[in-house]
Structure formats: structure tokens, C-alpha cells
Short mmCIF file of C-alpha atoms and ligand atoms in Angstrom, two decimals:
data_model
loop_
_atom_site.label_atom_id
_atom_site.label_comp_id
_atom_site.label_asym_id
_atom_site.label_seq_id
_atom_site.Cartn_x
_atom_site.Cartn_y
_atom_site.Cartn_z
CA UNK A 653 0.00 0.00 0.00
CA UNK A 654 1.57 3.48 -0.49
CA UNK A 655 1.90 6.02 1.71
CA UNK A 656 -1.62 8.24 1.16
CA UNK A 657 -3.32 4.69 1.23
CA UNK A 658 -1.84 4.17 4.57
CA UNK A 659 -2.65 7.22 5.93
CA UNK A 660 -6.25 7.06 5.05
CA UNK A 661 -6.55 3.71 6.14
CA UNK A 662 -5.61 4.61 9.52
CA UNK A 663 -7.92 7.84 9.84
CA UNK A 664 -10.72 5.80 8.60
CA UNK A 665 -9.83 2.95 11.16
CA UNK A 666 -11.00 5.47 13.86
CA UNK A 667 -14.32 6.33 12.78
CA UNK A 668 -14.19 10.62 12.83
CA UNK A 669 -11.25 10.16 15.40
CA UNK A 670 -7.66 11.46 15.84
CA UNK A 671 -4.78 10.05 15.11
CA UNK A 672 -1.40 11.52 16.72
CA UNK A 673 1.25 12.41 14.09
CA UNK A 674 3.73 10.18 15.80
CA UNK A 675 1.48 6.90 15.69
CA UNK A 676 1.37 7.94 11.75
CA UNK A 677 5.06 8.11 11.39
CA UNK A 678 6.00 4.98 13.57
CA UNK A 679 3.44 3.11 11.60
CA UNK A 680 4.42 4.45 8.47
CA UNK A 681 8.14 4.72 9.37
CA UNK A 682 8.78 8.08 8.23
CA UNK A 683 9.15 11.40 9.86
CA UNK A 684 6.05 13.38 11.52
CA UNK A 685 7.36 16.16 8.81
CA UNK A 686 7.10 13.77 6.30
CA UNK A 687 3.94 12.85 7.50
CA UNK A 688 2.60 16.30 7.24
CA UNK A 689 3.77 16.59 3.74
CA UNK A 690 1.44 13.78 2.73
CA UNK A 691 -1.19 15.09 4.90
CA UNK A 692 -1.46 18.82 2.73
CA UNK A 693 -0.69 16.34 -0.68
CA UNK A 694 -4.10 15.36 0.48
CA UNK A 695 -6.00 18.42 1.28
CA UNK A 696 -4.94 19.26 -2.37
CA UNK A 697 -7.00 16.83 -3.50
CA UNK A 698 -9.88 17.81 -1.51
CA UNK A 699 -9.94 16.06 1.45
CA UNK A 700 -10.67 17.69 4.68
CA UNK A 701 -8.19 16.74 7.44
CA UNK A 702 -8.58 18.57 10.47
CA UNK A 703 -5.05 18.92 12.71
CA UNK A 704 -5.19 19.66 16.28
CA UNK A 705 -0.96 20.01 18.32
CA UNK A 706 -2.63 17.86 20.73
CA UNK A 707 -4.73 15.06 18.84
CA UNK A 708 -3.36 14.88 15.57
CA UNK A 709 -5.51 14.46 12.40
CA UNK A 710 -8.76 13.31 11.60
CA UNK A 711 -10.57 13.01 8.23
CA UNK A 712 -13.74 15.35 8.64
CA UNK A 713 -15.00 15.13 4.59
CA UNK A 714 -13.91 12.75 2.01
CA UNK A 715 -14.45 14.56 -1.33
CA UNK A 716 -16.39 12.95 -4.50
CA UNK A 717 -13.17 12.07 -6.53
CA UNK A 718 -11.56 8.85 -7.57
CA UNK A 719 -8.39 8.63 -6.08
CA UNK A 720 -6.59 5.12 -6.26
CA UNK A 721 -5.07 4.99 -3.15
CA UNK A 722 -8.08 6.03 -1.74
CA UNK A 723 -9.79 3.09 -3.45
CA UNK A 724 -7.21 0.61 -2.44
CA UNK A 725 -7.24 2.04 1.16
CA UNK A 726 -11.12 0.88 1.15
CA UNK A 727 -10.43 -2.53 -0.09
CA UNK A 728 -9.66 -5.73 2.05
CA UNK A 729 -5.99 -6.67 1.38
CA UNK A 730 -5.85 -10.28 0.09
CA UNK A 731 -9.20 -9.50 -2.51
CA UNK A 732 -7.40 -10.24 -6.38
CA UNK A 733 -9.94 -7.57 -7.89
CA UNK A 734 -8.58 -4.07 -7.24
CA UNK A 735 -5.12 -5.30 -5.95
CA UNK A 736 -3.44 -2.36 -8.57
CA UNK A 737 -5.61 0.60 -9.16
CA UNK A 738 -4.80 3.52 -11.20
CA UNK A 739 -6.67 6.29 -12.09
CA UNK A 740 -6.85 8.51 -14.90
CA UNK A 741 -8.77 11.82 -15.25
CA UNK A 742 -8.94 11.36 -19.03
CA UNK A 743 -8.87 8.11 -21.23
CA UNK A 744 -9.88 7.19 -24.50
CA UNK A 745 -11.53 3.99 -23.22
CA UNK A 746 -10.86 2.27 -20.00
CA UNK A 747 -10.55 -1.03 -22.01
CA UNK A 748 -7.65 0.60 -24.03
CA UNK A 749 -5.51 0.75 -21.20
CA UNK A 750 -6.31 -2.45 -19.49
CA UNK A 751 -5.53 -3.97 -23.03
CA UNK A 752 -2.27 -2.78 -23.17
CA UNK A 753 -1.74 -4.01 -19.28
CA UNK A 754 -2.58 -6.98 -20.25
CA UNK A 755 -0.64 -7.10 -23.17
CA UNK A 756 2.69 -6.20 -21.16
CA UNK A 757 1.69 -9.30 -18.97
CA UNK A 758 0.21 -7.65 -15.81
CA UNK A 759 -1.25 -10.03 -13.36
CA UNK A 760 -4.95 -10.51 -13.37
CA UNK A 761 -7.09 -7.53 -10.66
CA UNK A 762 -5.65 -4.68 -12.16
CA UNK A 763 -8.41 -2.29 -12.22
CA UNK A 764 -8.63 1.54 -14.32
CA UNK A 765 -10.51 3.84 -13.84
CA UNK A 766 -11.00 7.24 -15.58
CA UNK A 767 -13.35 10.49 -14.51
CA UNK A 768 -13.89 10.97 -17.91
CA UNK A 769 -13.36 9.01 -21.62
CA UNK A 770 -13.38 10.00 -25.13
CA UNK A 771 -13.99 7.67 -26.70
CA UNK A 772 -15.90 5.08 -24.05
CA UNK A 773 -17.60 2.24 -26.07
CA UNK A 774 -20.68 0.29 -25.40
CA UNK A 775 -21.46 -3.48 -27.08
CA UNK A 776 -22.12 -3.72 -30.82
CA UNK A 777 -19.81 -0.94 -31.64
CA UNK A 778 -21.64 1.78 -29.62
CA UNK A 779 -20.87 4.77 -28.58
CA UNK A 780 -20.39 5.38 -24.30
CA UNK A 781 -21.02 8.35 -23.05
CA UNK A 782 -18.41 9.25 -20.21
CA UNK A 783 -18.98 12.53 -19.13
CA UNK A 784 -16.48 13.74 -16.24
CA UNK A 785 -16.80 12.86 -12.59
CA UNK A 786 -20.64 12.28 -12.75
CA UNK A 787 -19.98 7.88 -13.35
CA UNK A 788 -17.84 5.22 -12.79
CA UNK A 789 -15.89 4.59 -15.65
CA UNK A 790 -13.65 1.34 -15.38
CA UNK A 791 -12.17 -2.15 -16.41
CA UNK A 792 -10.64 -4.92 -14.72
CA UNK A 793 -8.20 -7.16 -16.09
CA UNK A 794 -9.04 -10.84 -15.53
CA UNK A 795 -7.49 -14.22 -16.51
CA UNK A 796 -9.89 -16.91 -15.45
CA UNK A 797 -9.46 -20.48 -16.54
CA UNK A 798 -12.19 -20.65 -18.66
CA UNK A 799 -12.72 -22.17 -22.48
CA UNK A 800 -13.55 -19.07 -25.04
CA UNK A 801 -17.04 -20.80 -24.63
CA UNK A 802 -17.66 -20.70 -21.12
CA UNK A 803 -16.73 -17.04 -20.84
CA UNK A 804 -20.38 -16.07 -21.10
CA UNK A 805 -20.23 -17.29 -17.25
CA UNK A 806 -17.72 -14.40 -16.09
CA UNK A 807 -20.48 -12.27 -18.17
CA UNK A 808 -23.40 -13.23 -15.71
CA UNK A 809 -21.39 -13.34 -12.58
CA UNK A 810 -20.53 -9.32 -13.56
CA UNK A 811 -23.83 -8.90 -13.87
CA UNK A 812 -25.51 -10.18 -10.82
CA UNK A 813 -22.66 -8.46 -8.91
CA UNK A 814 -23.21 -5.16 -10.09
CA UNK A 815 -26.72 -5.37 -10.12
CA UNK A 816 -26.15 -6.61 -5.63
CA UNK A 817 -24.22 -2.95 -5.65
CA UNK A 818 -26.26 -0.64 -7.24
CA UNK A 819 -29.34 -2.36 -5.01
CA UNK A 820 -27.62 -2.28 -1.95
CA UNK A 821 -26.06 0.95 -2.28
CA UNK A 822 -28.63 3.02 -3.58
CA UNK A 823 -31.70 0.78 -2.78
CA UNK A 824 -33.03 1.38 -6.23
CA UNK A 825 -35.74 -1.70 -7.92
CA UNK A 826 -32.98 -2.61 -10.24
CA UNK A 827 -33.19 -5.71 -12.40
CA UNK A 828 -30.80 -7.06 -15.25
CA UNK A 829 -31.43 -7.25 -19.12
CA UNK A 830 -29.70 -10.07 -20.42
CA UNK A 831 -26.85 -10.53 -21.23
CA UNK A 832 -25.93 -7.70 -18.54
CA UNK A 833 -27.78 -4.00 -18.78
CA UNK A 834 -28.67 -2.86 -15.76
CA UNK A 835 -32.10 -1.40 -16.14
CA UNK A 836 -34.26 1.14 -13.80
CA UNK A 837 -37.98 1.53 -14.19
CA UNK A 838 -37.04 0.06 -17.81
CA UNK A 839 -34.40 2.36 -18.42
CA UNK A 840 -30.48 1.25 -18.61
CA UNK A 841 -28.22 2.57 -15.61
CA UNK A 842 -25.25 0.60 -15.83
CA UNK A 843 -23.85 -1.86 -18.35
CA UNK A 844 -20.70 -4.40 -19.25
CA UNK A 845 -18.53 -4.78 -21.64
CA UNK A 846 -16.66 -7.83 -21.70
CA UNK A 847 -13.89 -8.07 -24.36
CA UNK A 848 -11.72 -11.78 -24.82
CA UNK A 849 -8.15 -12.43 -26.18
CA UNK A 850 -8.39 -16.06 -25.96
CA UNK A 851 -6.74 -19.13 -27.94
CA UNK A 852 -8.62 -22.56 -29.35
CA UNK A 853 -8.75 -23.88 -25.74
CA UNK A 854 -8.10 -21.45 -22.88
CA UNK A 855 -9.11 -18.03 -22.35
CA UNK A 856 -5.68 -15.63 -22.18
CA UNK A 857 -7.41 -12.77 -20.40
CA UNK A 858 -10.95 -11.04 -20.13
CA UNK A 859 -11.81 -7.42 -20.37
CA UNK A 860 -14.35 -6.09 -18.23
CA UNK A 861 -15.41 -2.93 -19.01
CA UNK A 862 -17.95 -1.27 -16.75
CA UNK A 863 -19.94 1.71 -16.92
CA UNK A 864 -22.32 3.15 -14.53
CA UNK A 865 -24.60 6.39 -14.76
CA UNK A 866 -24.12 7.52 -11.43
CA UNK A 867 -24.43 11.41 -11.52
CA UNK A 868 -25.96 12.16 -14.56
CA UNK A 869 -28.88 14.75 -15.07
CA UNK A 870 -31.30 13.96 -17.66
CA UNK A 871 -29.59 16.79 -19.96
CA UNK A 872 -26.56 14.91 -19.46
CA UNK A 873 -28.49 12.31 -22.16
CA UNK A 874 -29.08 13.32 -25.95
CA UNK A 875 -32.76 13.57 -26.32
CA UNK A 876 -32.92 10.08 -28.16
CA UNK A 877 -31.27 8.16 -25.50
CA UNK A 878 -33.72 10.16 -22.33
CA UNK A 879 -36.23 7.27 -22.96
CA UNK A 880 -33.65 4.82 -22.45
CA UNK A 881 -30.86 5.94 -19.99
CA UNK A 882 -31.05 6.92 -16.33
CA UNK A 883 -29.08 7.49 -13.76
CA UNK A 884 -28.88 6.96 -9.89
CA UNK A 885 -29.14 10.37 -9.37
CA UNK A 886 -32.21 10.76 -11.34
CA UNK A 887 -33.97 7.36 -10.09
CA UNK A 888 -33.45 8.30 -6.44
CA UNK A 889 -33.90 12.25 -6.66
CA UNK A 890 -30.89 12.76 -5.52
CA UNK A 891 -26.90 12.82 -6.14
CA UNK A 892 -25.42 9.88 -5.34
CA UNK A 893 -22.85 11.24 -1.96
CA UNK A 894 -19.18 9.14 -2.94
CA UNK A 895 -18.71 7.36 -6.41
CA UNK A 896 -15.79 5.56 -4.63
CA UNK A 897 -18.00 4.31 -2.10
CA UNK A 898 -20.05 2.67 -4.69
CA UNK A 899 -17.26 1.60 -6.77
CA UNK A 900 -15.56 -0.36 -3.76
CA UNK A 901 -18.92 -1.98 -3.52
CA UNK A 902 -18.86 -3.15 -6.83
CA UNK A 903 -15.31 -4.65 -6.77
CA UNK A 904 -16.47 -6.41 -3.62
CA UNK A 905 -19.54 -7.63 -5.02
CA UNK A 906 -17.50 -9.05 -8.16
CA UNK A 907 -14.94 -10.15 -6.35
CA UNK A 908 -17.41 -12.70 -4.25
CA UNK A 909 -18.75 -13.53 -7.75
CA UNK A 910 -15.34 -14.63 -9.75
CA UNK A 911 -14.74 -16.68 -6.39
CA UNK A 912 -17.99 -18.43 -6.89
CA UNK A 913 -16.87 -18.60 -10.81
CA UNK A 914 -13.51 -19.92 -9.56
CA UNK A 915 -15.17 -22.13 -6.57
CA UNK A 916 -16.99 -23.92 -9.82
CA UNK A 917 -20.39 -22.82 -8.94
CA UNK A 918 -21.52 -21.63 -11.74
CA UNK A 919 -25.25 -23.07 -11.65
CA UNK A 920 -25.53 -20.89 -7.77
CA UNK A 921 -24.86 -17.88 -9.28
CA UNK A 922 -26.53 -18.50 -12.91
CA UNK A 923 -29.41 -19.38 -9.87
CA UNK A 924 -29.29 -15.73 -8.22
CA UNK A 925 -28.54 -14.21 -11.98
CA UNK A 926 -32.15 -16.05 -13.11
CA UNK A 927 -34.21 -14.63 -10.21
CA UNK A 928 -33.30 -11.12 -11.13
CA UNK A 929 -33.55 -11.20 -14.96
CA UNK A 930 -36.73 -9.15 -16.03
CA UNK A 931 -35.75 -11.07 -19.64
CA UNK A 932 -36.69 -15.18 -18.13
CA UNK A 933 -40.16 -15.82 -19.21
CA UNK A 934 -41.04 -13.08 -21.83
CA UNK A 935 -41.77 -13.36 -25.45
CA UNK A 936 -38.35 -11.76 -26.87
CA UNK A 937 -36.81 -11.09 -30.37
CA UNK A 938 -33.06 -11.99 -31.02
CA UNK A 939 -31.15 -10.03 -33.40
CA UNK A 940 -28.09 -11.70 -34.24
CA UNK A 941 -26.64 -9.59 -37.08
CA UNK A 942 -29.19 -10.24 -40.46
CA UNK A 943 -30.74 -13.41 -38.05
CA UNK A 944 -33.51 -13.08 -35.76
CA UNK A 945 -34.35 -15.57 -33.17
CA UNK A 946 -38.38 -15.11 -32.11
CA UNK A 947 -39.21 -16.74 -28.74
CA UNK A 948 -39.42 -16.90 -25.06
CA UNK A 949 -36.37 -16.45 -22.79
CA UNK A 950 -36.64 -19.78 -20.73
CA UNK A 951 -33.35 -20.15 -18.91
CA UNK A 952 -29.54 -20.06 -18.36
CA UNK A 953 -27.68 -22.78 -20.18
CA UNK A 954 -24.65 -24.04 -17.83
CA UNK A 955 -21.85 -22.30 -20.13
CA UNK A 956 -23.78 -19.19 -19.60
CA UNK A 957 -25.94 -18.68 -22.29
CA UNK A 958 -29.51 -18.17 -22.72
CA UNK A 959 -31.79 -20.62 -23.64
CA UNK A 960 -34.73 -19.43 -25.99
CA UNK A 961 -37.58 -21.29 -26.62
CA UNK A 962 -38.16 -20.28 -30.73
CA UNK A 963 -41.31 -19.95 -31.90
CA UNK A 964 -41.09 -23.70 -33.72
CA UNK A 965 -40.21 -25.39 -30.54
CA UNK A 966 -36.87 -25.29 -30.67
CA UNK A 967 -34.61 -25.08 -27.80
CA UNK A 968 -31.71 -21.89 -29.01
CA UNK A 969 -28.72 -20.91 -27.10
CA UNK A 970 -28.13 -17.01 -27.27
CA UNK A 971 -24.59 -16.03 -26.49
CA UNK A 972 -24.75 -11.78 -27.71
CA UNK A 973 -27.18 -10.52 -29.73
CA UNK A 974 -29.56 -7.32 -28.97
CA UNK A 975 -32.86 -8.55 -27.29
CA UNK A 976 -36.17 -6.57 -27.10
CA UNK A 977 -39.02 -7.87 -25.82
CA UNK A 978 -42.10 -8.50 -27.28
CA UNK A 979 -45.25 -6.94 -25.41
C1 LIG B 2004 -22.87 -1.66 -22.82
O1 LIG B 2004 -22.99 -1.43 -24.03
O2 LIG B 2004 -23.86 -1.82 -22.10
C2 LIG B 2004 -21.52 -1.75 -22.20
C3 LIG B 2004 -21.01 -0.41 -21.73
C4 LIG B 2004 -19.64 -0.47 -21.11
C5 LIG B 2004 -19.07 0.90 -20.84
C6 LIG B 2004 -17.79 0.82 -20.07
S1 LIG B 2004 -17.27 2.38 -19.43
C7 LIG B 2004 -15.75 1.70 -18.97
C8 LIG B 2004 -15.31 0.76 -20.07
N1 LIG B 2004 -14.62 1.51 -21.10
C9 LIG B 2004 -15.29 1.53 -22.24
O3 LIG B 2004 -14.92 2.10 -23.27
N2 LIG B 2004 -16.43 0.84 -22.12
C10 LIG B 2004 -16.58 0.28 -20.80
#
């Protein structure tokens, strides 16, 4: 952990109360000048740190930035998603970076995030809109043991896990699309992106590219996509307090999921994912490029994909595709 991590560790570890400078340095093993140095690095980022000669510091307001060691500060030590963090305050695309990371061989947790991207991208070549500070931008780098066919599973366990954060942090009714929208009230709030690099038999490493409309007002949205997309902000009334709060939530949440994933129970969380898919048991269309598959949603195969009932009674497994449901 580095230093800043440390540091806010420790306030936080106190609930609101002081720590003395010199219990700072001796943990840290630097000097209380040193530790003062890091202390008004801090403030410049926003963070309110009050200093008394006779109690020391306490952190009195946590500001609503990403800041990595911040983020890592939050996390549990031994969890494998979130282990590196870094954060940029402009990216083309999350995924671009994590690509590269995982191109130069980085192990598998490495997490990015950015406040803002230009040139974000969504699944079937669309466009993301990133605007700055007001969602949570990111993409982990994971190398699961999986076949390139089963990698629809790591899909559904991202899924279900964001969709446990977003409900428990915000309390929202939130429900997934398949294969992984998050949708409010019928509107998308969040949504994944997974991207492979794999070889005949074995997966090399997955891209998980998440984005979450945290912040956003509705003139955030280009008229066309206000019928569409929400955000928190505008599906509870009001702004939602600490993005990073909500983002350590979410790499919690996945990482109980890829342990599942890893555990090899699939079919308990393809169980959870079921329950909370607003697509099982409707009348759906399929578009799979120039094919369309007509039918009703039925269930999760075990690799992950979902099994539609077609109109002439066949069973179909759906592993992309754009869905819309039939009324
Ligand atoms: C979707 O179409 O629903 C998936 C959207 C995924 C967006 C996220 S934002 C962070 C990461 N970087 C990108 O360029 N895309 C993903």
C-alpha cells in the first residue's frame, strides 16, 4: 500500500477520530514532517483533514473524486480484484488501457478507472457516453481459466454483482437485461462490456469494461437516448454522496462472484442471476446480425448462455445478440 493509502486507512480505522502524528510516522516509518507533507498532498486533493498540536488528524470530509489509493485504502488486502488501481482523469476507453496491461503481462485484478473518456464504447460498436466525474468509468483485467465458450459465465457473474451494488447501495428496484444492462424503471443505468483475447482452448485474459450512470442529469443524455438511460441520481432524486464508495462496492460484489466462478459454482450464481432477470419468461426477439431468433427467454444454459424457446419449438442458445421484448 503506499503512503496516502496508509494514511487514510488509519484515519478511517477510527471512525471521525484522531490520530497523533507520531502513531502515523512509527506506523508508516517516516518522519512526523514527512507525514505532514502527505497530509497537505491530500487536502490538495480535496480532502478535509482537520489537525489539532494535541490530537493529531482526523478526516472530517472525504471529497467525490476517484483517487486510487483512496480506493485501495477501502479494499480488504488479500481480494485479487482491485489489488493495482490507477486512475486517470482522461482516457480514451478504460478497455484501451487495461488492453495494453494486459498485453505487457500484468497479473490478473488490475483495475482503471478514468473520470472521464473519449472515446468510451458500449457493445455492438456503440458509442459510451463518459462525461467527467458524474460515473464510474472502469475495467478490470481478468485471466480466469475458462474455455472461449464458457466465458459467457464471467459475463453473468458481472452482472448479478453489479446489479447486488447498485441495489444495496442506492436501494433502487434494479433488475438485469440479459446478457448484462442494468435497467431502472425500464431504463439502462449501468452496463458491461466484456472483451476476450483467448486461444482454441483457454481463455488468455478477459476485459471487463464497466460503466455506470451515477451522476448524470437527464440533460446529461441526448434527447434520443432520455427514454432509455437513467441514472442513480435521477432514479433516487438525488446525487449519489461518494462514487468511490459505490465503486468499492462493486469490486467487492464481483470479487465474491469470480470466487464463486472460480469455486466452480456456476449453476448458484446462474441461480441468483435467473431470479433477477426481467428477460426469463417473456416473449423476446433476437437479433443476431441479419438473423432473428423469435421466442421466449426460458433459462440459463450451464456455459452461460440463454436458452430461448423459438417460436417452432426449438430449444436456441443465445450467447450476444440485442434482445427486445415482445409486449
Ligand atoms: C454496454 O454497451 O452496455 C456496455 C457499456 C460499457 C461501458 C464501459 S465504461 C468503462 C469501459 N470503457 C469503455 O470504453 N467501455 C466500458
Amino acid at each position: 500500500m503506499t503512503l496516502d493509502a496508509q494514511i487514510l486507512s488509519s484515519l478511517r480505522e477510527t471512525d471521525g477520530g484522531p490520530v497523533s502524528g507520531t502513531d502515523l510516522s512509527q506506523k508508516l516509518g517516516i518522519s512526523r514532517t514527512a507525514v505532514w507533507a502527505r497530509i497537505e498532498e491530500l487536502r490538495g486533493l480535496g480532502y478535509e483533514i482537520s489537525a489539532s498540536p494535541h490530537q493529531g488528524y482526523r478526516l472530517m470530509n472525504v471529497p467525490d473524486v476517484l483517487h486510487a489509493d483512496d480506493l485501495l485504502a477501502r479494499l480488504p488486502r488479500k481480494q485479487i480484484i482491485g489489488r493495482d488501481i490507477h486512475v486517470f482523469q482522461e482516457t480514451t476507453s478504460t478497455s484501451d488501457v487495461v488492453e495494453r496491461l494486459a498485453r505487457d503481462g500484468v497479473k490478473e485484478g488490475v483495475v482503471v478507472f478514468a473520470e472521464s473518456q473519449t472515446k468510451g464504447r458500449g457493445r455492438l460498436g456503440r458509442k459510451w457516453l463518459s462525461p467527467a466525474r458524474k460515473g464510474l468509468w472502469f475495467s478490470i483485467l481478468l485471466r480466469p481459466r475458462l474455455r472461449p465458450q464458457d466465458a459467457t459465465q464471467l459475463t453473468v457473474a458481472s452482472g448479478i454483482a453489479l446489479l447486488r451494488a447498485i441495489r444495496g447501495h442506492t436501494g433502487v428496484e434494479a433488475v438485469i437485461k440479459w446478457p448484462n444492462d442494468i435497467l431502472v424503471g425500464g431504463r439502462k443505468v449501468a452496463g458491461i462490456l466484456t472483451e476476450l483475447s483467448a486461444e482454441l482452448d483457454q481463455v488468455k485474459y478477459v476485459i471487463l469494461g464497466i460503466g455506470v450512470d451515477v451522476n448524470l442529469n437527464a440533460s446529461d443524455f441526448a434527447p434520443e437516448l432520455r427514454k432509455i438511460a437513467t441514472s442513480l441520481k435521477i432514479e433516487t432524486g438525488k446525487p449519489i454522496a461518494s462514487r468511490a464508495e459505490l465503486a468499492v462496492r462493486i469490486l467487492c460484489e464481483l470479487e465474491h462472484d469470480y470466487a464463486r466462478l472460480r469455486a466452480g459454482n456456476f449453476l448458484e450464481v446462474a441461480d441468483e442471476w435467473e431470479k433477477n432477470c426481467a428477460t426469463i419468461g417473456q416473449r423476446i426477439v433476437v437479433q443476431l446480425g441479419r438473423r432473428s431468433v423469435r421466442g421466449t427467454a426460458e433459462s440459463l444454459g450451464e456455459d452461460g448462455t440463454l436458452l430461448v424457446r423459438s417460436e417452432h419449438g426449438h430449444l436456441e442458445k443465445i450467447a450476444g445478440g440485442e434482445i427486445s421484448v415482445e409486449s
